[in-house]
XYZ file of C-alpha atoms in Angstrom:
708
model
C 77.336 63.756 48.313
C 79.659 63.719 51.680
C 76.648 64.205 53.680
C 74.994 61.427 52.593
C 78.454 58.882 52.812
C 77.881 60.445 56.524
C 74.353 59.130 56.720
C 75.224 55.666 55.583
C 77.959 55.375 57.865
C 76.060 56.532 61.114
C 73.406 53.565 59.471
C 75.654 51.149 59.151
C 77.291 51.488 62.266
C 73.978 51.943 63.990
C 72.987 48.051 62.407
C 76.186 46.948 63.722
C 75.498 48.087 67.547
C 72.563 46.117 67.493
C 73.666 43.106 65.895
C 76.045 43.467 68.766
C 73.718 44.468 71.147
C 71.040 41.560 70.300
C 73.700 38.283 69.982
C 74.554 40.058 74.107
C 71.331 40.736 75.749
C 68.720 37.692 73.107
C 69.768 35.210 75.333
C 70.055 36.877 78.693
C 66.288 38.431 78.616
C 64.923 34.908 75.896
C 64.414 31.757 77.669
C 63.051 29.185 74.600
C 62.117 26.869 78.597
C 59.397 29.348 79.329
C 57.342 28.325 76.387
C 57.451 24.572 77.140
C 53.937 24.411 78.356
C 52.050 26.613 75.567
C 53.806 24.059 72.978
C 52.739 21.411 74.675
C 49.167 22.964 74.935
C 49.597 23.664 71.367
C 50.147 20.512 70.286
C 47.354 19.012 72.648
C 45.087 21.579 71.183
C 46.554 20.429 67.454
C 46.610 16.899 67.517
C 45.041 15.552 70.584
C 48.329 13.721 71.256
C 50.136 15.127 74.222
C 53.771 16.144 73.555
C 56.236 15.871 76.022
C 59.927 17.372 76.975
C 62.245 16.071 79.026
C 65.597 18.654 80.128
C 65.959 22.556 78.905
C 66.149 24.051 75.136
C 69.446 25.612 74.797
C 68.744 28.593 72.298
C 72.261 30.584 71.094
C 71.983 33.476 68.030
C 75.504 34.268 67.476
C 76.784 33.772 64.978
C 75.140 30.939 64.765
C 71.221 31.338 65.140
C 70.084 27.621 67.171
C 68.043 25.888 69.446
C 68.737 22.521 70.524
C 66.410 20.170 72.957
C 67.174 16.546 75.089
C 64.491 13.935 75.132
C 60.714 14.555 73.268
C 58.010 12.314 73.150
C 55.125 12.923 71.545
C 52.115 10.139 72.335
C 49.813 7.700 69.755
C 46.766 9.064 68.810
C 43.350 8.032 70.392
C 42.791 3.824 70.391
C 46.425 2.827 69.914
C 47.474 1.800 73.457
C 51.030 0.957 74.784
C 53.851 3.046 73.108
C 54.492 6.107 72.458
C 54.209 7.589 68.159
C 57.178 8.660 68.349
C 60.619 10.370 70.112
C 63.647 11.276 69.940
C 66.789 11.720 72.065
C 67.981 14.441 71.284
C 67.588 16.892 68.465
C 69.594 20.096 67.385
C 69.455 23.058 64.472
C 71.365 25.869 64.002
C 71.396 28.980 61.028
C 74.053 30.896 60.971
C 73.323 34.511 60.792
C 74.782 36.495 59.243
C 73.506 35.267 55.747
C 70.356 35.838 56.313
C 70.420 39.514 55.959
C 71.251 39.173 52.492
C 68.729 36.094 51.979
C 70.352 33.457 52.527
C 69.851 30.330 54.901
C 72.958 28.554 55.867
C 72.349 25.697 57.857
C 74.533 23.817 60.217
C 74.282 19.791 60.816
C 70.927 19.164 61.461
C 70.918 16.270 64.174
C 69.403 14.012 65.022
C 69.763 10.768 68.212
C 68.065 8.122 69.032
C 64.974 8.680 67.346
C 61.941 6.359 67.852
C 59.146 5.414 65.189
C 56.316 3.590 65.695
C 53.899 3.240 63.142
C 50.507 0.665 63.364
C 47.889 -0.046 61.535
C 43.995 -1.006 62.913
C 42.608 -4.288 61.104
C 39.875 -2.123 60.090
C 42.963 -0.686 58.461
C 43.040 2.531 60.407
C 46.888 3.971 61.179
C 48.111 5.802 63.941
C 49.674 9.109 61.741
C 46.189 9.203 59.669
C 45.731 13.049 61.791
C 49.097 13.646 61.702
C 48.779 13.803 57.642
C 45.705 16.650 58.015
C 42.030 15.545 56.524
C 42.102 18.307 53.872
C 44.817 18.678 51.142
C 46.592 21.476 50.336
C 45.279 23.765 47.787
C 46.245 22.175 44.588
C 49.293 24.221 42.631
C 49.826 26.596 45.745
C 53.600 27.684 45.696
C 53.966 25.139 42.747
C 55.377 26.222 39.626
C 53.458 25.512 36.437
C 56.099 21.714 36.313
C 55.276 20.912 39.916
C 58.004 22.042 41.580
C 58.698 24.077 44.695
C 58.495 27.910 43.665
C 61.559 29.584 45.447
C 60.333 33.133 43.626
C 59.822 35.606 47.122
C 62.210 33.427 48.708
C 65.650 32.837 50.019
C 68.444 33.079 47.261
C 69.951 30.595 48.124
C 69.952 27.449 50.619
C 72.891 25.349 52.271
C 73.089 22.989 54.701
C 75.804 21.849 56.471
C 74.580 18.217 57.252
C 72.320 15.241 58.297
C 73.051 13.507 60.489
C 70.223 10.636 61.709
C 71.929 8.214 64.485
C 70.563 5.382 66.093
C 66.718 5.958 65.652
C 64.556 2.927 65.319
C 61.402 2.020 63.214
C 58.430 0.019 64.226
C 55.851 -1.896 61.488
C 52.652 -3.525 63.550
C 50.008 -4.484 60.830
C 47.965 -6.006 62.869
C 45.375 -6.050 59.956
C 48.082 -8.298 58.363
C 49.683 -10.281 61.610
C 53.068 -8.899 60.296
C 55.171 -6.878 62.366
C 58.731 -5.800 61.327
C 61.076 -3.405 62.859
C 64.381 -1.416 61.439
C 67.033 -0.874 64.203
C 69.792 1.313 64.404
C 69.051 3.520 61.148
C 71.919 6.011 60.734
C 71.775 8.670 57.336
C 74.512 10.279 57.232
C 75.407 13.402 54.114
C 77.689 15.813 52.467
C 76.940 19.457 52.917
C 73.347 20.456 51.345
C 74.495 23.236 48.869
C 71.431 24.414 45.635
C 72.337 23.045 42.211
C 75.004 20.922 43.998
C 75.210 16.377 44.287
C 75.322 15.323 48.388
C 75.952 12.505 49.074
C 74.810 9.812 51.066
C 75.308 7.239 53.200
C 72.593 4.488 55.248
C 72.750 1.848 57.132
C 70.197 -0.298 58.925
C 68.866 -3.687 60.303
C 66.275 -5.079 59.193
C 64.182 -7.369 61.695
C 60.936 -9.223 60.198
C 58.881 -11.677 62.911
C 56.978 -13.502 60.331
C 58.946 -15.267 58.359
C 61.957 -14.579 60.936
C 64.301 -12.961 58.573
C 67.432 -10.403 60.173
C 68.945 -8.670 57.718
C 71.939 -5.378 57.185
C 71.902 -2.890 55.158
C 74.476 -0.288 53.905
C 73.790 1.966 51.053
C 75.714 4.964 49.344
C 75.053 7.456 46.884
C 75.739 10.957 45.194
C 72.081 12.228 44.625
C 71.535 15.414 42.431
C 68.823 17.992 42.134
C 67.896 19.822 39.003
C 65.531 21.610 39.481
C 65.042 23.668 36.547
C 64.412 20.222 35.032
C 62.497 18.658 37.529
C 65.053 15.717 37.553
C 66.432 14.012 40.599
C 68.717 12.121 39.815
C 71.162 9.205 42.479
C 74.040 8.272 40.802
C 76.682 6.041 41.979
C 74.189 4.215 43.777
C 75.029 0.879 45.840
C 73.945 -1.035 48.246
C 74.666 -4.012 50.289
C 72.621 -6.759 51.718
C 73.642 -9.574 54.161
C 70.453 -10.996 55.398
C 69.939 -14.581 57.776
C 66.411 -16.708 58.352
C 65.455 -19.934 57.084
C 63.155 -18.876 55.032
C 65.681 -17.401 52.669
C 67.598 -20.751 50.374
C 70.386 -22.124 51.916
C 69.360 -19.846 55.238
C 71.652 -16.647 54.130
C 71.277 -14.450 51.387
C 74.478 -11.459 50.864
C 74.001 -10.155 47.592
C 74.989 -6.298 46.300
C 73.287 -4.033 44.280
C 74.287 -0.742 41.997
C 72.502 1.367 39.864
C 72.037 4.990 38.520
C 68.359 6.141 38.858
C 67.426 9.565 37.205
C 63.081 10.408 37.566
C 60.848 13.325 37.126
C 60.211 14.607 40.932
C 56.361 15.082 39.492
C 56.672 11.304 39.366
C 56.418 10.640 35.733
C 59.305 8.590 35.392
C 61.720 6.916 36.125
C 65.067 4.957 34.327
C 67.618 3.131 35.874
C 70.139 2.306 34.106
C 73.627 0.299 34.442
C 71.218 -2.164 36.956
C 74.191 -5.398 38.279
C 72.373 -7.644 41.603
C 75.093 -10.087 41.953
C 75.578 -12.850 44.940
C 78.278 -14.807 44.789
C 78.770 -15.812 41.055
C 75.192 -14.919 40.412
C 75.385 -11.640 38.356
C 71.705 -9.919 37.241
C 72.431 -6.883 35.002
C 69.385 -5.126 33.632
C 68.239 -1.243 32.601
C 64.467 -0.898 32.998
C 62.443 2.143 32.199
C 59.205 3.363 32.910
C 56.411 6.443 31.051
C 53.176 8.141 32.442
C 53.645 7.260 35.928
C 51.431 9.898 36.134
C 48.696 8.485 33.812
C 49.100 5.498 31.756
C 52.390 3.610 32.695
C 54.132 2.086 31.181
C 57.963 0.317 31.395
C 59.997 -1.754 29.290
C 63.399 -2.705 29.666
C 66.695 -5.513 29.213
C 67.640 -8.470 31.818
C 70.162 -10.415 31.474
C 71.890 -13.259 33.749
C 75.373 -13.645 32.872
C 76.413 -17.606 32.213
C 76.967 -19.065 35.818
C 77.490 -22.547 37.596
C 74.340 -22.979 38.999
C 75.092 -26.198 41.082
C 78.558 -24.803 42.931
C 76.363 -21.920 43.348
C 74.011 -23.604 45.195
C 76.153 -25.597 47.173
C 77.668 -22.641 48.778
C 74.621 -21.130 50.055
C 74.148 -24.396 51.668
C 70.520 -25.630 48.789
C 70.506 -29.032 48.138
C 70.103 -29.868 44.840
C 67.182 -32.905 43.835
C 68.902 -36.202 42.528
C 70.006 -35.802 39.467
C 71.188 -38.632 37.151
C 74.078 -36.442 35.615
C 76.372 -34.135 38.279
C 77.176 -32.201 35.718
C 74.288 -30.971 35.187
C 72.961 -27.232 36.262
C 76.906 -26.089 35.302
C 76.088 -23.971 33.143
C 73.086 -21.395 33.249
C 72.570 -18.353 32.088
C 69.556 -16.406 30.258
C 68.584 -12.949 28.262
C 65.493 -11.240 27.658
C 63.650 -7.822 26.451
C 60.077 -6.015 28.096
C 57.844 -3.585 27.485
C 54.857 -2.988 29.880
C 51.651 -1.458 29.135
C 48.426 -0.950 28.904
C 47.472 -4.135 31.440
C 50.328 -6.446 29.228
C 53.342 -6.971 29.873
C 55.402 -8.422 26.243
C 58.346 -10.237 26.802
C 60.186 -10.662 23.827
C 64.393 -11.553 23.114
C 63.884 -14.750 25.127
C 67.284 -16.371 25.386
C 67.857 -19.073 28.158
C 70.490 -21.151 28.128
C 70.928 -24.676 30.265
C 73.629 -26.769 30.014
C 73.367 -27.745 26.165
C 70.348 -26.230 25.813
C 69.054 -23.591 24.394
C 65.421 -22.134 24.440
C 64.343 -19.028 22.920
C 60.956 -17.062 22.098
C 59.081 -14.950 23.268
C 55.521 -14.614 26.128
C 52.602 -12.412 26.743
C 51.562 -12.125 30.352
C 47.848 -10.229 30.641
C 46.244 -10.267 34.783
C 46.616 -14.765 35.146
C 47.420 -15.062 31.516
C 49.899 -16.476 30.131
C 51.015 -16.960 25.719
C 54.111 -18.054 24.672
C 56.269 -19.452 21.373
C 59.240 -20.906 22.667
C 61.322 -22.941 20.585
C 63.700 -25.816 21.994
C 66.935 -26.663 20.216
C 67.320 -30.110 22.384
C 67.802 -30.599 25.542
C 68.135 -34.606 27.424
C 65.209 -34.786 30.585
C 66.709 -37.865 31.166
C 70.386 -35.919 32.976
C 67.646 -34.431 35.197
C 65.497 -36.781 36.747
C 66.951 -39.369 39.754
C 69.498 -42.188 39.103
C 68.474 -44.873 37.273
C 69.039 -46.855 40.206
C 67.293 -44.728 42.744
C 63.985 -45.185 40.471
C 64.395 -48.977 40.558
C 64.713 -48.989 43.563
C 61.615 -48.376 44.535
C 58.700 -50.370 45.299
C 56.658 -51.174 42.083
C 53.181 -50.039 42.496
C 50.997 -52.451 45.005
C 49.009 -55.360 43.551
C 45.908 -55.555 44.985
C 45.021 -58.733 44.217
C 48.137 -59.926 47.201
C 46.935 -56.796 49.286
C 49.870 -55.480 49.405
C 50.632 -51.220 49.725
C 48.386 -49.110 52.374
C 45.412 -47.964 50.772
C 47.665 -44.323 51.766
C 50.037 -45.501 48.956
C 47.568 -46.351 46.111
C 45.482 -43.647 47.177
C 47.581 -40.387 46.866
C 47.349 -37.384 45.350
C 49.166 -36.540 41.723
C 47.164 -33.358 40.758
C 47.328 -30.255 42.443
C 43.929 -29.325 41.029
C 44.017 -26.239 42.707
C 46.848 -24.580 40.926
C 45.973 -26.399 37.640
C 42.461 -25.240 38.415
C 43.941 -21.068 38.509
C 45.991 -21.384 34.545
C 44.736 -19.859 31.879
C 47.397 -21.014 29.854
C 47.418 -20.659 25.500
C 51.045 -21.182 24.032
C 53.641 -23.939 21.603
C 56.808 -25.352 22.456
C 58.334 -26.646 19.736
C 61.659 -29.091 20.097
C 64.260 -29.986 18.002
C 65.229 -32.841 20.189
C 63.632 -34.346 23.462
C 65.197 -37.569 25.145
C 62.979 -38.380 28.262
C 62.491 -41.853 29.941
C 65.587 -43.065 26.957
C 62.779 -43.461 24.386
C 64.489 -40.499 21.207
C 61.672 -38.127 19.954
C 62.624 -35.609 17.367
C 60.597 -32.915 15.826
C 58.207 -32.117 18.405
C 55.795 -29.546 18.536
C 53.922 -29.328 21.653
C 50.062 -26.826 21.531
C 48.846 -26.086 24.944
C 45.702 -24.687 26.480
C 44.452 -23.963 30.190
C 41.393 -22.444 31.263
C 38.612 -22.214 34.253
C 40.291 -25.387 34.347
C 39.958 -27.436 31.611
C 43.451 -28.328 30.189
C 44.637 -29.168 26.474
C 48.180 -30.293 25.711
C 48.661 -31.713 21.931
C 51.762 -33.763 20.884
C 52.782 -33.619 17.253
C 56.810 -35.676 16.356
C 57.551 -35.145 13.360
C 60.963 -38.068 13.170
C 59.842 -40.955 16.826
C 61.872 -43.897 15.283
C 62.134 -43.974 11.393
C 57.932 -42.859 12.432
C 55.323 -40.501 13.386
C 53.287 -39.359 16.094
C 50.207 -37.374 17.025
C 48.812 -37.607 20.050
C 46.419 -35.341 22.009
C 45.739 -35.292 26.487
C 42.719 -32.741 27.798
C 42.468 -33.243 31.420
C 39.174 -31.706 33.002
C 39.523 -30.282 37.264
C 36.211 -28.272 36.939
C 34.121 -30.954 39.614
C 35.424 -33.355 42.001
C 36.944 -36.061 40.287
C 39.393 -35.114 37.360
C 38.643 -36.372 34.461
C 41.669 -37.371 31.398
C 41.423 -38.417 28.255
C 44.007 -39.916 26.145
C 44.233 -39.840 22.291
C 47.193 -41.655 20.402
C 48.485 -43.068 17.502
C 51.947 -44.070 15.994
C 52.408 -44.903 12.574
C 55.561 -46.521 10.621
C 57.396 -46.979 13.870
C 60.517 -49.448 14.136
C 59.275 -50.936 17.175
C 63.035 -53.250 17.858
C 64.946 -49.718 18.334
C 61.830 -48.444 20.723
C 61.971 -51.112 23.034
C 66.283 -50.871 23.086
C 66.241 -47.187 23.879
C 62.997 -47.863 27.006
C 64.320 -51.091 27.951
C 67.582 -51.811 26.724
C 66.576 -55.171 24.773
C 65.418 -55.215 21.603
C 62.669 -58.396 21.985
C 60.308 -57.421 19.218
C 60.954 -56.628 15.883
C 59.034 -54.686 13.025
C 57.882 -51.870 11.152
C 53.821 -50.853 12.195
C 51.393 -48.778 14.417
C 49.316 -48.321 16.975
C 45.958 -46.314 17.935
C 44.037 -45.475 21.497
C 41.536 -43.740 22.633
C 41.296 -44.171 27.019
C 40.325 -41.778 29.548
C 40.098 -42.067 33.113
C 38.730 -40.486 36.140
C 40.564 -39.685 39.776
C 43.937 -38.202 40.991
C 45.513 -41.762 42.088
C 47.169 -43.983 40.130
C 44.576 -46.802 41.413
C 41.790 -44.231 40.453
C 43.373 -43.846 37.232
C 43.505 -47.815 36.967
C 40.394 -48.584 37.903
C 38.955 -46.593 36.069
C 40.467 -46.571 33.005
C 38.270 -46.990 29.699
C 38.355 -47.670 25.842
C 40.087 -49.698 22.582
C 43.523 -49.933 20.780
C 45.054 -51.686 18.275
C 48.447 -51.657 16.869
C 50.235 -53.701 13.704
C 53.813 -54.666 13.044
C 54.631 -56.835 10.125
C 57.866 -58.442 8.892
C 59.228 -58.428 11.952
C 60.380 -60.746 15.096
C 59.976 -62.144 18.601
C 63.637 -62.341 20.118
C 64.444 -65.054 22.816
C 63.254 -67.477 21.598
C 62.787 -69.474 18.617
C 59.545 -71.341 18.133
C 60.273 -73.947 15.145
C 63.386 -74.973 17.432
C 61.343 -75.206 20.991
C 58.794 -77.491 19.068
C 61.516 -79.846 18.097
C 63.205 -79.666 21.383
C 59.813 -81.110 22.626
C 58.819 -83.327 20.359
C 62.550 -85.737 20.456
C 62.348 -85.242 24.440
C 58.864 -87.025 24.839
C 59.985 -89.201 21.679
C 63.101 -90.251 23.198
C 65.019 -89.195 20.366
C 67.685 -87.173 21.245
C 67.416 -83.102 20.360
C 69.332 -82.403 17.570
C 71.502 -80.079 17.040
C 70.676 -76.146 15.913
C 72.732 -72.792 15.292
C 69.937 -71.383 14.683
C 69.087 -67.645 15.720
C 66.889 -67.881 19.788
C 64.387 -65.537 17.654
C 61.419 -66.109 15.536
C 60.620 -64.068 12.256
C 56.646 -62.666 11.679
C 55.637 -61.117 8.767
C 52.454 -59.672 10.728
C 51.485 -59.275 14.200
C 47.929 -57.928 14.433
C 44.941 -56.658 17.958
C 43.557 -54.986 19.263
C 41.388 -53.892 22.341
C 39.220 -53.206 24.761
C 39.430 -51.776 28.584
C 36.745 -51.955 30.918
C 37.362 -50.288 34.068
C 41.001 -50.989 33.743
C 40.738 -54.667 32.383
C 41.753 -55.296 29.318
C 39.941 -57.348 26.679
C 42.338 -58.372 23.478
C 39.693 -61.420 21.613
C 41.797 -61.280 17.846
C 45.604 -60.869 18.626
C 47.222 -62.846 15.221
C 50.697 -63.597 14.357
C 51.413 -65.516 11.012
C 54.413 -66.733 9.612
C 55.753 -69.141 6.512
C 55.190 -71.817 9.163
C 53.166 -71.028 11.990
C 49.529 -69.188 12.603
C 48.704 -68.092 16.278
C 45.576 -66.664 17.259
C 45.314 -65.273 20.802
C 42.544 -64.480 23.170
C 42.492 -63.242 27.159
C 42.430 -60.479 29.407
C 45.121 -58.774 30.970
C 44.083 -56.889 34.917
C 45.930 -53.566 35.098
C 44.463 -53.029 38.719
C 45.446 -56.382 39.806
C 48.416 -56.674 37.714
C 47.903 -59.558 36.509
C 46.620 -62.056 33.259
C 44.561 -64.866 32.146
C 45.434 -65.383 28.696
C 44.915 -68.144 26.292
C 47.957 -68.223 22.661
C 47.026 -70.926 19.959
C 49.504 -71.910 17.472
C 48.821 -74.323 14.269
C 51.950 -75.251 12.533
C 51.605 -74.779 8.548
C 53.283 -75.161 5.631
C 56.571 -77.239 7.318
C 58.224 -77.562 4.576
C 59.261 -73.720 4.016
C 60.108 -71.146 5.900
C 62.203 -70.196 9.176
C 62.813 -73.392 10.714
C 60.375 -75.342 9.018
C 61.785 -78.450 8.288
C 60.942 -81.774 10.470
C 57.618 -80.109 11.655
C 55.201 -82.249 8.999
C 54.344 -84.202 12.134
C 52.778 -81.614 14.087
C 51.173 -79.388 10.537
C 47.550 -78.775 11.340
C 47.586 -79.676 15.590
C 46.328 -76.714 16.874
C 49.318 -76.113 20.276
C 47.413 -73.860 23.092
C 49.984 -71.947 25.383
C 48.142 -70.638 28.719
C 49.432 -67.744 30.174
C 48.278 -66.510 33.848
C 50.105 -65.120 37.106
C 51.507 -60.859 37.878
C 52.172 -59.215 34.680
C 55.530 -58.995 35.858
C 57.247 -63.210 35.994
C 54.018 -64.621 33.986
C 53.369 -68.452 34.826
C 53.018 -70.236 31.081
C 51.444 -73.839 30.459
C 52.207 -76.377 27.812
C 50.341 -79.322 26.959
C 53.353 -81.058 24.988
C 51.690 -85.090 25.226
C 48.583 -83.933 24.348
C 50.498 -82.293 21.351
C 51.919 -84.929 19.996
C 48.629 -87.333 21.190
C 46.925 -85.740 18.010
C 50.389 -86.160 16.060
C 50.156 -89.276 15.812
C 46.610 -89.374 15.855
C 46.506 -87.211 12.607
C 49.614 -89.399 11.039
C 47.695 -92.717 11.910
C 44.812 -91.133 10.250
C 46.460 -90.453 7.265
C 47.619 -94.269 6.641
C 44.054 -95.359 7.152
C 43.233 -93.439 4.614
C 45.605 -94.736 2.986
C 44.862 -98.535 3.078
C 41.053 -97.316 2.895
C 41.648 -95.879 -0.675
C 43.409 -98.425 -2.319
C 41.322 -100.867 -0.567
C 38.051 -98.919 -2.491
C 40.366 -98.518 -5.571
C 38.422 -101.097 -8.430
C 36.293 -102.368 -6.177
C 32.880 -100.192 -7.836
C 31.456 -98.940 -5.107
C 28.872 -96.738 -5.152
C 30.564 -93.239 -5.174
C 28.112 -91.527 -2.392
C 29.394 -95.739 0.004
C 33.185 -94.840 -1.229
C 32.596 -91.188 0.017
C 30.784 -91.708 3.317
C 33.573 -94.490 4.529
C 36.456 -91.378 3.488
C 35.038 -89.453 5.643
C 34.803 -91.976 8.869
C 38.529 -91.472 8.957
C 38.403 -86.989 8.182
């Protein structure tokens, strides 16, 4: 036994002597610079690229076995002119010698200074890194375990790296197939000690510069990386990314944001989980959790997103972003949203949608499959007028010019209204239900809008359960498949109160009554002028038990009669309105001209008929109305009109729609009324003379007929 210990002692002593000798002698007899040319030639032979090594290569042995170089440059691939592919100002790596004897690898901090990497892709798609990637693939499963992770069997017992220190690096990207150029400047990466099975602290920073659009962004990132080789999982915890970007293409010219999250991913790339994701930019706060599965087979994603309620108007102002003028300056002060999503098999389903827009709440679901979008949404209430420009701005805009007057330019009249190219690509199928909607001051309740769009054909169905105490149903179709868009509109309203509708629309209740209207119209073109010129179709309406406010026809007739007769104008406290029991009519539109031949209005003392044309293109009208006084002793204001009973009262309306002129020939009316009165007196006298004369009946009838 003693002999054995002596042998072991001699062996250990000999080993120590050999190690000491190697430490002292190796650096003296081995100069790595002697192998520069061989290294350069080997790289040339293997890659076809030129390698340049400036300065000396320094070698150390104890206690660290290491190598340190000066500047190293690797030339570009054949066919790529200009700058070198890669270059470093200096590199260093050292391995602790003694742990190697126990199969442990302890590496000092790996340093890389002044790295410059220039990546280029030609128009044909070839990259200057393709030859370095190799033409073949590593043998499948070689040196890997069943779960796809690197096997450590037969290798080192453990790996320790003092850290990674990459500083002052630059990476450029020139994609000549798309014309896109960007560069990463001042790239730096620092890590804490890398010990197998233990978390590693990482810090990264860079400045990104994009040419088109011009964007300059500073990015700082930190996190803790943990590798669980046995489970085949890598975790990144405490991830935080700070972004400060500037550029004209960015909203408001600048974006400052912070992203925080925790990431867990499978090493074989099959699964990833992102939890506690938080994106903040000022008051904007987006929270999310995302999960991806089957990424190496059939990818499936799921998650939830929540945009915390915030003041969008204030946030945009703080980022120098302008909002369009709105009637209500308090809009967009409460905005938020949340949803859940699931994407699998080419389809993305969005459920539990909840969007807050000020006092409005939108809920529902949607499905996306390629470019096709389906949805089923519910909106409780919204006043769209609050989000439109102020009324004074809308009223200040000049009205559409009259072609008859030669006003306005052709470019104004022919301004394109519909984004045809976008509409042709739409693939939509959905329903939007609205509890209460206000637009252009009109109020509608219990709406259901159905929208279908595919291959250039769009259809919008509208159904309103409560529209001014009545109902409304309509359908609008748009065909943009051809060169000229074609539009068709069908609408029908029943049981509506026209008075409140007009009051909400214009602020004045000039017409009252309950009734219905319908319209079947079609037009072509893509401008207001084209719509008018090609408008065609038919319409009809009927209102009952109402009044035309602002004018009392009976009162006006009595006053005119008094003036023409030289009598005092009678005083009256009657309301300025003309009652009617029925108002109806229909029309046919051809090339933007409405023709109406059957206007009819009935009141207790008056019957009105009308016929004429309204030119929507020239925006003028030529219309004749005739009124006949009946039942003068009854109804509103009939008293005192007995002399006009049966007399036709013609009214001729002409001129622009906005302010038409009208003429009434009162002298002719009174002359006719006196003529009728004179005929009646002659008739009475004749009857008296004929009494008891015994004239044949036929002769008496002929004499009476002379005055009828």
